[in-house]
Structures are given as structure tokens and as C-alpha cells.
Short mmCIF file of C-alpha atoms in Angstrom, two decimals:
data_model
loop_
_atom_site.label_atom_id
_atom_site.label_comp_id
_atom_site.label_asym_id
_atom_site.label_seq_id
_atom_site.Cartn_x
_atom_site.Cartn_y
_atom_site.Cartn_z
CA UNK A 1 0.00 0.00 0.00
CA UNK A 2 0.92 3.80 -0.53
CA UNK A 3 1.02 6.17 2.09
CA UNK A 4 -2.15 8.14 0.44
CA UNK A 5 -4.12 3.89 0.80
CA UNK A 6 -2.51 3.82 4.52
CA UNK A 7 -3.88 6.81 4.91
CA UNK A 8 -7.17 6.56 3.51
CA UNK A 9 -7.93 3.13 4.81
CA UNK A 10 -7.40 5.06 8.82
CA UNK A 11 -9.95 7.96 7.40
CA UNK A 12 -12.19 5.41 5.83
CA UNK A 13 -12.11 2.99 9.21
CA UNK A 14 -13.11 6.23 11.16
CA UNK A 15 -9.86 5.68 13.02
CA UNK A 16 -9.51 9.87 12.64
CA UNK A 17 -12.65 11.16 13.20
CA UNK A 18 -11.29 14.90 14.41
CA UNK A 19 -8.58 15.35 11.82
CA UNK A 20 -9.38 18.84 10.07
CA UNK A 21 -6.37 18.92 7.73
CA UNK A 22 -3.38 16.72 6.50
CA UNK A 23 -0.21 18.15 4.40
CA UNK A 24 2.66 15.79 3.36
CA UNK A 25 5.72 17.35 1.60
CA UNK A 26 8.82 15.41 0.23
CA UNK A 27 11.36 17.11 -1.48
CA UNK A 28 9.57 20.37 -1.34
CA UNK A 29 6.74 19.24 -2.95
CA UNK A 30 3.43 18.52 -2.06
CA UNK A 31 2.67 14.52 -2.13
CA UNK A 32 -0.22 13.83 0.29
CA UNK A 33 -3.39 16.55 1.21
CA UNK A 34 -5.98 15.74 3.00
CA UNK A 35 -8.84 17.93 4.55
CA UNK A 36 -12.10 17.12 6.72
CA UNK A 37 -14.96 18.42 8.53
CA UNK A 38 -15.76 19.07 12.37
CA UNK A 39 -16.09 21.21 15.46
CA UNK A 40 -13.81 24.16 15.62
CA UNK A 41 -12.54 26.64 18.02
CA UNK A 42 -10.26 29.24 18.48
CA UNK A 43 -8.44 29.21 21.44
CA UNK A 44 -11.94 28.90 23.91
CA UNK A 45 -14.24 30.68 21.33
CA UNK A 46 -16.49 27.75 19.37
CA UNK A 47 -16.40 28.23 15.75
CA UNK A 48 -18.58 25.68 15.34
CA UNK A 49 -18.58 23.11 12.47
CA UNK A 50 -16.26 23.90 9.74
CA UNK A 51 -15.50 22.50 6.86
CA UNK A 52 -11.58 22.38 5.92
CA UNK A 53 -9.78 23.36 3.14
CA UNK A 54 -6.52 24.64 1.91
CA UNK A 55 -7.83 28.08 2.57
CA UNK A 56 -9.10 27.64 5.99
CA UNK A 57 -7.29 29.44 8.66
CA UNK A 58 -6.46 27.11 11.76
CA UNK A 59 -5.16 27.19 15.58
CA UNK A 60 -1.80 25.71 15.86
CA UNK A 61 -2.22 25.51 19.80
CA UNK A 62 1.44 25.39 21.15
CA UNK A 63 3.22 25.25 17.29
CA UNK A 64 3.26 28.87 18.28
CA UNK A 65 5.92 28.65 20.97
CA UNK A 66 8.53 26.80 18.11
CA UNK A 67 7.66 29.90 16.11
CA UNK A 68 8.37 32.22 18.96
CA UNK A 69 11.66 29.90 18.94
CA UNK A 70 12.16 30.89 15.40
CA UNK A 71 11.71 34.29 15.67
CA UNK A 72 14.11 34.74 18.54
CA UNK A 73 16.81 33.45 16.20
CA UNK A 74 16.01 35.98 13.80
CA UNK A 75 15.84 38.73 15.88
CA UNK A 76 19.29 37.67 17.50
CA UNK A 77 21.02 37.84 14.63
CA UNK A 78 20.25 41.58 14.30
CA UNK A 79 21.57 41.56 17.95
CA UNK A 80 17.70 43.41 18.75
CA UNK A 81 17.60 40.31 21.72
CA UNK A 82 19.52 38.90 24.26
CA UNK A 83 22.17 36.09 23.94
CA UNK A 84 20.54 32.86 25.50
CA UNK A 85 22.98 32.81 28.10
CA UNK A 86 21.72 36.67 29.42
CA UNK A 87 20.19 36.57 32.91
CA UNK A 88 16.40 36.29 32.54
CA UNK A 89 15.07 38.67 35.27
CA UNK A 90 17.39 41.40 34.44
CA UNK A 91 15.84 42.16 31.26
CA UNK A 92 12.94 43.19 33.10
CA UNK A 93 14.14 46.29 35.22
CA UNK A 94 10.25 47.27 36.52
CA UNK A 95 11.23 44.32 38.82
CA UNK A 96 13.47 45.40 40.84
CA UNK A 97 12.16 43.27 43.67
CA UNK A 98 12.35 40.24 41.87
CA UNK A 99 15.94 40.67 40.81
CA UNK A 100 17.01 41.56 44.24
CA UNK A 101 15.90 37.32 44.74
CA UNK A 102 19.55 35.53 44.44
CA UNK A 103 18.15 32.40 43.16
CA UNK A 104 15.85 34.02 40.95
CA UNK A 105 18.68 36.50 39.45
CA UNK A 106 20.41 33.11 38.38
CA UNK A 107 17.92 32.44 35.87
CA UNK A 108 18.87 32.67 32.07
CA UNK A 109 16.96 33.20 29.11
CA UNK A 110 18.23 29.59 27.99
CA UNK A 111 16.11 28.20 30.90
CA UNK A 112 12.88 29.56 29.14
CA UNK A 113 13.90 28.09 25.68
CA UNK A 114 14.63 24.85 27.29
CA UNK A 115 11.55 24.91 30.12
CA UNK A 116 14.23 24.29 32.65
CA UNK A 117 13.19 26.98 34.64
CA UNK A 118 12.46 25.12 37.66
CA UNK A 119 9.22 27.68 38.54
CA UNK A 120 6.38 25.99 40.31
CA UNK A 121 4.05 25.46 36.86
CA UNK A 122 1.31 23.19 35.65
CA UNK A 123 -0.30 23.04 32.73
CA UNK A 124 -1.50 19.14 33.47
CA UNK A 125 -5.24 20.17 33.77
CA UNK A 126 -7.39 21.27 31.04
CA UNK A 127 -7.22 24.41 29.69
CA UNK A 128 -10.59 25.33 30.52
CA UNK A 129 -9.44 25.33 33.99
CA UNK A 130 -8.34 28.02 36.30
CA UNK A 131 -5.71 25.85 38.01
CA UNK A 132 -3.69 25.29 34.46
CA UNK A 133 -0.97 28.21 34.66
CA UNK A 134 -1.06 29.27 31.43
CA UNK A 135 -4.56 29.82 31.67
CA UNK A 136 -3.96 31.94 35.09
CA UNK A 137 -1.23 33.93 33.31
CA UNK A 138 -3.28 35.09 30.96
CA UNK A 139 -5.94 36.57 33.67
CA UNK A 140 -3.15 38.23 35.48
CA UNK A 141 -2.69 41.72 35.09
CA UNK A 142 0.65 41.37 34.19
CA UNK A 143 1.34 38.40 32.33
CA UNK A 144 5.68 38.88 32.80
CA UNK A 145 5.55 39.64 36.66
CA UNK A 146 3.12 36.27 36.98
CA UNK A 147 5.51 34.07 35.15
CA UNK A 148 8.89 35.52 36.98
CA UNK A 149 7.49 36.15 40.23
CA UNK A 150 5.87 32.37 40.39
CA UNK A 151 7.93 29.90 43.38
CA UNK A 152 11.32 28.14 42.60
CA UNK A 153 10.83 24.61 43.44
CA UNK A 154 13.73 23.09 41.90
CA UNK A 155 17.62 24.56 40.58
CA UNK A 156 16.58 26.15 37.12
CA UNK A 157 18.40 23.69 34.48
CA UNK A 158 17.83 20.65 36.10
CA UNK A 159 14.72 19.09 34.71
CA UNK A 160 12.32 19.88 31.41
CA UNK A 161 9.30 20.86 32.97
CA UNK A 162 6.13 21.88 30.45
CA UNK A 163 6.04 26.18 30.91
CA UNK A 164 3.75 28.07 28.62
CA UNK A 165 5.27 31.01 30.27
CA UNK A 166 8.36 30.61 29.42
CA UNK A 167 7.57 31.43 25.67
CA UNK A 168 5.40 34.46 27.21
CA UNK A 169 8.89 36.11 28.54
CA UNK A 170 10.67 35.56 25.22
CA UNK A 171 7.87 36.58 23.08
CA UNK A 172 8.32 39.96 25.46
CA UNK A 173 11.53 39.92 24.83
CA UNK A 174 10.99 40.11 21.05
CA UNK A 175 8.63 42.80 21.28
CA UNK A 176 10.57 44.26 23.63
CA UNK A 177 13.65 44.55 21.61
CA UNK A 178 12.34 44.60 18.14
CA UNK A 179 10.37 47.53 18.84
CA UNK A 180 7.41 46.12 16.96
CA UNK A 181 4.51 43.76 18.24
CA UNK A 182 5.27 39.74 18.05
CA UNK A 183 2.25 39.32 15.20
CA UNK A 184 4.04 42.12 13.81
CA UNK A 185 7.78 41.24 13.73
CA UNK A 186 6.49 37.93 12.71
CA UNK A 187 4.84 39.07 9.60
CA UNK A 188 8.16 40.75 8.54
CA UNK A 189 10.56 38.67 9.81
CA UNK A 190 9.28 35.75 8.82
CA UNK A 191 5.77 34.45 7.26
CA UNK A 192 6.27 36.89 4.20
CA UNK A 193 9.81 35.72 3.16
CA UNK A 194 8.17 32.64 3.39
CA UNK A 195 5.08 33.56 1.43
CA UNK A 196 2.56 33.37 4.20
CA UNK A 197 0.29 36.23 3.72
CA UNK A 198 -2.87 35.20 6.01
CA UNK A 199 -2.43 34.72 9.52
CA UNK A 200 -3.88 35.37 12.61
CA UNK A 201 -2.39 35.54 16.40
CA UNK A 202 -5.00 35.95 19.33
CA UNK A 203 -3.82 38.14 21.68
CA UNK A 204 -4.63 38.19 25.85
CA UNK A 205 -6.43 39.86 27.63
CA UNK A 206 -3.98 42.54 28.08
CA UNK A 207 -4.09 42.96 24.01
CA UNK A 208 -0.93 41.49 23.50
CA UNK A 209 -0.13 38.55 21.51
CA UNK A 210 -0.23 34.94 23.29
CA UNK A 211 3.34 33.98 22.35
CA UNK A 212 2.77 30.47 23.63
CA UNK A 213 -0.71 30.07 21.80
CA UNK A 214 -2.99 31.81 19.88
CA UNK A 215 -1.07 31.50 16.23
CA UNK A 216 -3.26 30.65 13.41
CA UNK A 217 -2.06 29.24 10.06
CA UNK A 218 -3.22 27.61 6.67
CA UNK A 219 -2.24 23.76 6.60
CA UNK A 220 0.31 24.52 3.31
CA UNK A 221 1.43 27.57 5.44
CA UNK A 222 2.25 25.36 8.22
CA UNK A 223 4.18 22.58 6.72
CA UNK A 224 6.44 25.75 5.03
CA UNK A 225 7.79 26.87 8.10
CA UNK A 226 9.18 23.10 8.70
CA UNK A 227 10.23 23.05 5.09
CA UNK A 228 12.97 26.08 6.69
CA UNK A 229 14.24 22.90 8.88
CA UNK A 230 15.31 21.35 6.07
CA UNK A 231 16.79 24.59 4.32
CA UNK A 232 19.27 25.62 6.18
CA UNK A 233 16.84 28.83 7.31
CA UNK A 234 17.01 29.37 3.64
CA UNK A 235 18.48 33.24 4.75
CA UNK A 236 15.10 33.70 6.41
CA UNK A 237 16.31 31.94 9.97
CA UNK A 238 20.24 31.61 10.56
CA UNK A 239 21.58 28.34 10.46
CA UNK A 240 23.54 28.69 13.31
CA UNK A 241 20.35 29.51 15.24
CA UNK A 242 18.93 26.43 14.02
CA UNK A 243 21.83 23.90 14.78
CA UNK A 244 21.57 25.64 18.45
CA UNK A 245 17.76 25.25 18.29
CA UNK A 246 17.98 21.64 17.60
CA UNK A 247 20.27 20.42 19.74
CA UNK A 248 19.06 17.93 22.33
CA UNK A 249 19.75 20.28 25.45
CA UNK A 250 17.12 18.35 27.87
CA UNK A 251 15.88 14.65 28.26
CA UNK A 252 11.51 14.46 28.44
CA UNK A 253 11.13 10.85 28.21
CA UNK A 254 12.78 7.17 26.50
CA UNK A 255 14.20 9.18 23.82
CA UNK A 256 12.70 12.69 23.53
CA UNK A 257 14.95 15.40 23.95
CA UNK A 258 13.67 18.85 23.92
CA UNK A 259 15.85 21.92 22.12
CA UNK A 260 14.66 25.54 22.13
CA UNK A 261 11.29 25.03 22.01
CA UNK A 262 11.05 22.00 19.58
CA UNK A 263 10.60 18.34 20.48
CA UNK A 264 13.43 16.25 19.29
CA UNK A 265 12.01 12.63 18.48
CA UNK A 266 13.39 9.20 17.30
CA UNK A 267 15.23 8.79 13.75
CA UNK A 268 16.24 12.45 13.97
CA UNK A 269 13.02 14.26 13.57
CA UNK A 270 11.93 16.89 14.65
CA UNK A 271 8.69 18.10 15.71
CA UNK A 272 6.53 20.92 17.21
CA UNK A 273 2.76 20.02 18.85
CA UNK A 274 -0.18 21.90 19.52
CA UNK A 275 -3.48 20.94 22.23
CA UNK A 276 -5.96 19.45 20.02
CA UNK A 277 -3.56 16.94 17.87
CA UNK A 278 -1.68 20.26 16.13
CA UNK A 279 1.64 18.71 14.71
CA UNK A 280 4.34 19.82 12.43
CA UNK A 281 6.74 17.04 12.05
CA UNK A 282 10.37 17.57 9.72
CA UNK A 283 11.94 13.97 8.97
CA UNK A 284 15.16 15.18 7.75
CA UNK A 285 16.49 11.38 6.71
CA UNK A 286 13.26 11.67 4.26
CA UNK A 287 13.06 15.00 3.08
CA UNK A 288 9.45 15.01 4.48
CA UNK A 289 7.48 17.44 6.45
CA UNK A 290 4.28 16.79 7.93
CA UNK A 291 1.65 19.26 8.50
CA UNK A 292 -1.67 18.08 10.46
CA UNK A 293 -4.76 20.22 12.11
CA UNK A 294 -6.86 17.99 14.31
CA UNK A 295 -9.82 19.03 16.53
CA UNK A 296 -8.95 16.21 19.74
CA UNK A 297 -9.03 19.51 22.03
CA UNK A 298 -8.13 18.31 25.61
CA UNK A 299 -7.53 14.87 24.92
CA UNK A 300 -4.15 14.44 25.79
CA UNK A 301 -4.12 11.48 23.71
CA UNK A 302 -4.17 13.04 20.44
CA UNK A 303 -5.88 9.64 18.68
CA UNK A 304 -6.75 11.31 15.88
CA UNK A 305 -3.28 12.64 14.85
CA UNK A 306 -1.81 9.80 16.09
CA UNK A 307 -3.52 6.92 13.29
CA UNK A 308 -2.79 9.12 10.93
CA UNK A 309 1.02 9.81 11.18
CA UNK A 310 1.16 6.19 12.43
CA UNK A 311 -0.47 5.57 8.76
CA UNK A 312 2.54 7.65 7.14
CA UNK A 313 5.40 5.69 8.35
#
């Protein structure tokens, strides 16, 4: 069977009853699309039932923290941000209190691209829940004093530890040094070198831009930012960044490794996820990238997603 039967017999079977939209490229070219039909939201709003194509905008869920990783890169090569090695808390002077905190001066910014910063977090619950953190941060006033302020419970770099608000601080950081909003920079910097003129990115409830959600892409859109994986950066991302980016800094579990921002998986890959079954998946020993939209929201188990990349390899 070809990987369009494997896939078609899971679809057929109703083995992936939420998947919204499937992209396979090899080579740089488009060799498998699939789209469906189902319940939509973005971020908590219902969009209700939506049928999918290649025009239809889509959450990416959590995607939008390796695309904050991205754009750091970028934006570091213009020296407009911090060198990864910078202490965290000190690029946020209007908290003076919190930098006068020895352990918590010891922070780095490489402890937010990693998720090492050892701050009492938990995004376990759903996200329809006032206990999940990232949920909390977003209520908060001040979305930068509730990340930095939260308890040290273990030595930052120790352990990867899932921290929404760890992308919040560097997607500050961009805007902060940029000069320009992060949907902004992003549009500049990066989705129209690459092409990618619609886009959306929800912002908080302070008006700003939910670096570690929010993003919304087209399914060809998406599976073009992995293609840059592949590239080199293709002069839009620096390689350098991206050999730094991808280099298993942080053990998760058996043998995931976690970079800056980006899941590093068996047989080399590497791969970004999103709540809901959002994955963008780069297979460098095929020249493949995988682009899927899936509407699992909340189920951690991501079935959907899951039969049908199962169904590619």
C-alpha cells in the first residue's frame, strides 16, 4: 500500500474522526493533502462546524511557541535580543524586587527556551481550567511579573518541565527589543519571506499577543515553516540559530529530547505540537514534512493525529 491507501484506509475505518487537515511534503513538494470536517474553536471561542480546506485558517495551539523559537533566532542575529545565556530577570528592570531574589537572578533566558526553569508550573489540567498556569497567566494583570514572580521549586536547568510562560517572557523579549509587536515582527521577519500572507495571532487579555498560543495558520502555510528545517533557514532563519535550536539540550522521556522550544524525536526528527492533535513534524532522513490540524481539544491522547502519522510511516 501507498502512504495516500494507509492513509485513507485510517480515514475510511473512522480511526480519525477529528482530523481537520493533512499536508505531506517530500522534497519540497506537495505529495499527500488531505482535509475534513468538524467542530472548531479558536483558542476557547467555538467556531462551530467547519469545513476544511486549503484556505481555511487554523489554531496551531502550542506550534506557536517553536515559532516564537524561530523568531528569537532571527531577531538575534540583528543583535535586537539577548544572547541565551543573558540573565532572565534582568531584562525586566520594573522588577526590581524580583531581581534583588539571588536564586531568581540566576535564571537565564536559555532556561525559558529549554523549560528548565524550575518555577512551580502546571499546565496538566485542562485548559478550561483556572488551576492550568497558562490559563492563570493570561488573567493576570501582568502576564511577565506572573511568570517571573511564580515559586522556585527546583535549581533552574535541572529538569524539562512543560512552561507556557516561558515562551510568554521571550515573546516579550521580542517585542521588547524589536520595537514592533510579536504578530508584527512575525509578519516581517518571517511568514512573508516565506510567502505566508494570512495569519492570525490571538492576543490576551492585556491585548498582547499569546506567544505560547494563539497562532493561526493555513495547513500549506504550516508545513512551510518546517520546510525552513530542512533549508538551512534558507536566509530567512540563521543556520547557526537552528543547529543551536535543535540540539538535544534536555531529556523528556525514553528518547525525547527537547531543544529551544522543539521536540526532538526518534530517527532524527523533529517536531513541534499543539493541544488538540496540532503537529508539524520535519523527517530530515526523508526530506518530508508533515503538517496536520486535528480538533482532539483536551484529549491528551491526540488519537486522531496519532492513526494518521502512524499511517505515514
Amino acid at each position: 500500500m501507498t502512504m495516500a491507501d494507509r492513509v485513507d484506509a485510517v480515514l475510511r475505518a473512522g480511526e480519525a474522526p477529528n482530523l481537520h487537515a493533512l499536508v505531506v511534503l517530500q522534497r519540497g513538494q506537495v505529495v499527500l493533502e488531505r482535509y475534513g470536517e468538524g467542530v472548531d474553536h479558536r483558542l476557547g471561542t467555538s467556531l462551530g462546524r467547519v469545513r476544511f480546506d486549503a484556505g481555511t485558517l487554523h489554531d496551531v495551539r502550542s506550534i506557536s511557541k517553536s515559532v516564537v523559537a524561530l523568531l528569537y533566532g532571527i531577531a538575534l542575529k540583528d543583535g535586537l535580543v539577548p544572547e541565551p545565556g543573558e540573565e532572565l530577570v534582568r531584562q525586566f528592570p520594573e522588577y526590581p524586587d524580583l531581581l534583588a531574589e539571588p536564586a531568581r537572578a540566576r535564571l537565564t533566558i536559555e532556561h525559558a527556551l529549554t523549560m528548565t526553569l524550575g518555577l512551580a508550573w502546571d499546565e496538566s489540567v485542562p485548559y478550561t481550567s483556572v488551576a492550568n498556569s497558562e490559563l492563570a497567566m493570561e488573567a493576570a494583570l501582568d502576564r511577565y511579573r506572573y511568570v517571573l514572580e511564580r515559586p522556585i521549586v527546583e535549581e533552574p536547568g535541572r529538569r524539562w518541565s512543560y512552561c507556557g510562560g516561558a515562551t510568554a517572557l521571550l515573546g516579550g523579549l521580542i517585542a521588547r527589543g524589536t520595537g514592533r509587536p510579536l504578530a508584527e515582527f512575525a509578519r516581517a521577519a518571517l511568514f512573508e519571506p516565506l510567502g505566508i500572507g494570512a495569519f492570525e495571532w490571538t492576543a490576551g487579555e492585556d491585548g498582547v499577543a499569546m506567544a505560547a498560543a494563539g497562532l493561526r495558520l493555513r495547513p500549506r502555510d504550516l508545513a512551510a515553516i518546517g520546510t525552513l528545517l530542512l533549508d538551512d533557514g534558507r536566509d530567512i532563519v540563521p543556520a547557526a540559530w537552528l543547529e543551536e535550536m535543535l540540539r538535544p539540550r534536555v531529556p523528556i522521556a525514553d528518547d525525547r529530547w527537547y531543544g529551544y522550544q522543539w521536540y526532538l524525536e526518534a530517527e532524527g526528527a523533529y517536531a513541534a505540537h499543539g493541544n488538540g492533535g496540532q503537529r508539524l513534524a520535519v523527517l530530515p532522513a526523508r526530506d518530508m514534512v508533515v503538517a496536520i490540524t486535528a480538533g482532539d481539544y483536551d484529549d491528551f491522547t491526540h488519537s486522531s493525529t496519532t492513526a494518521v502519522f502512524d499511517a505515514l510511516l
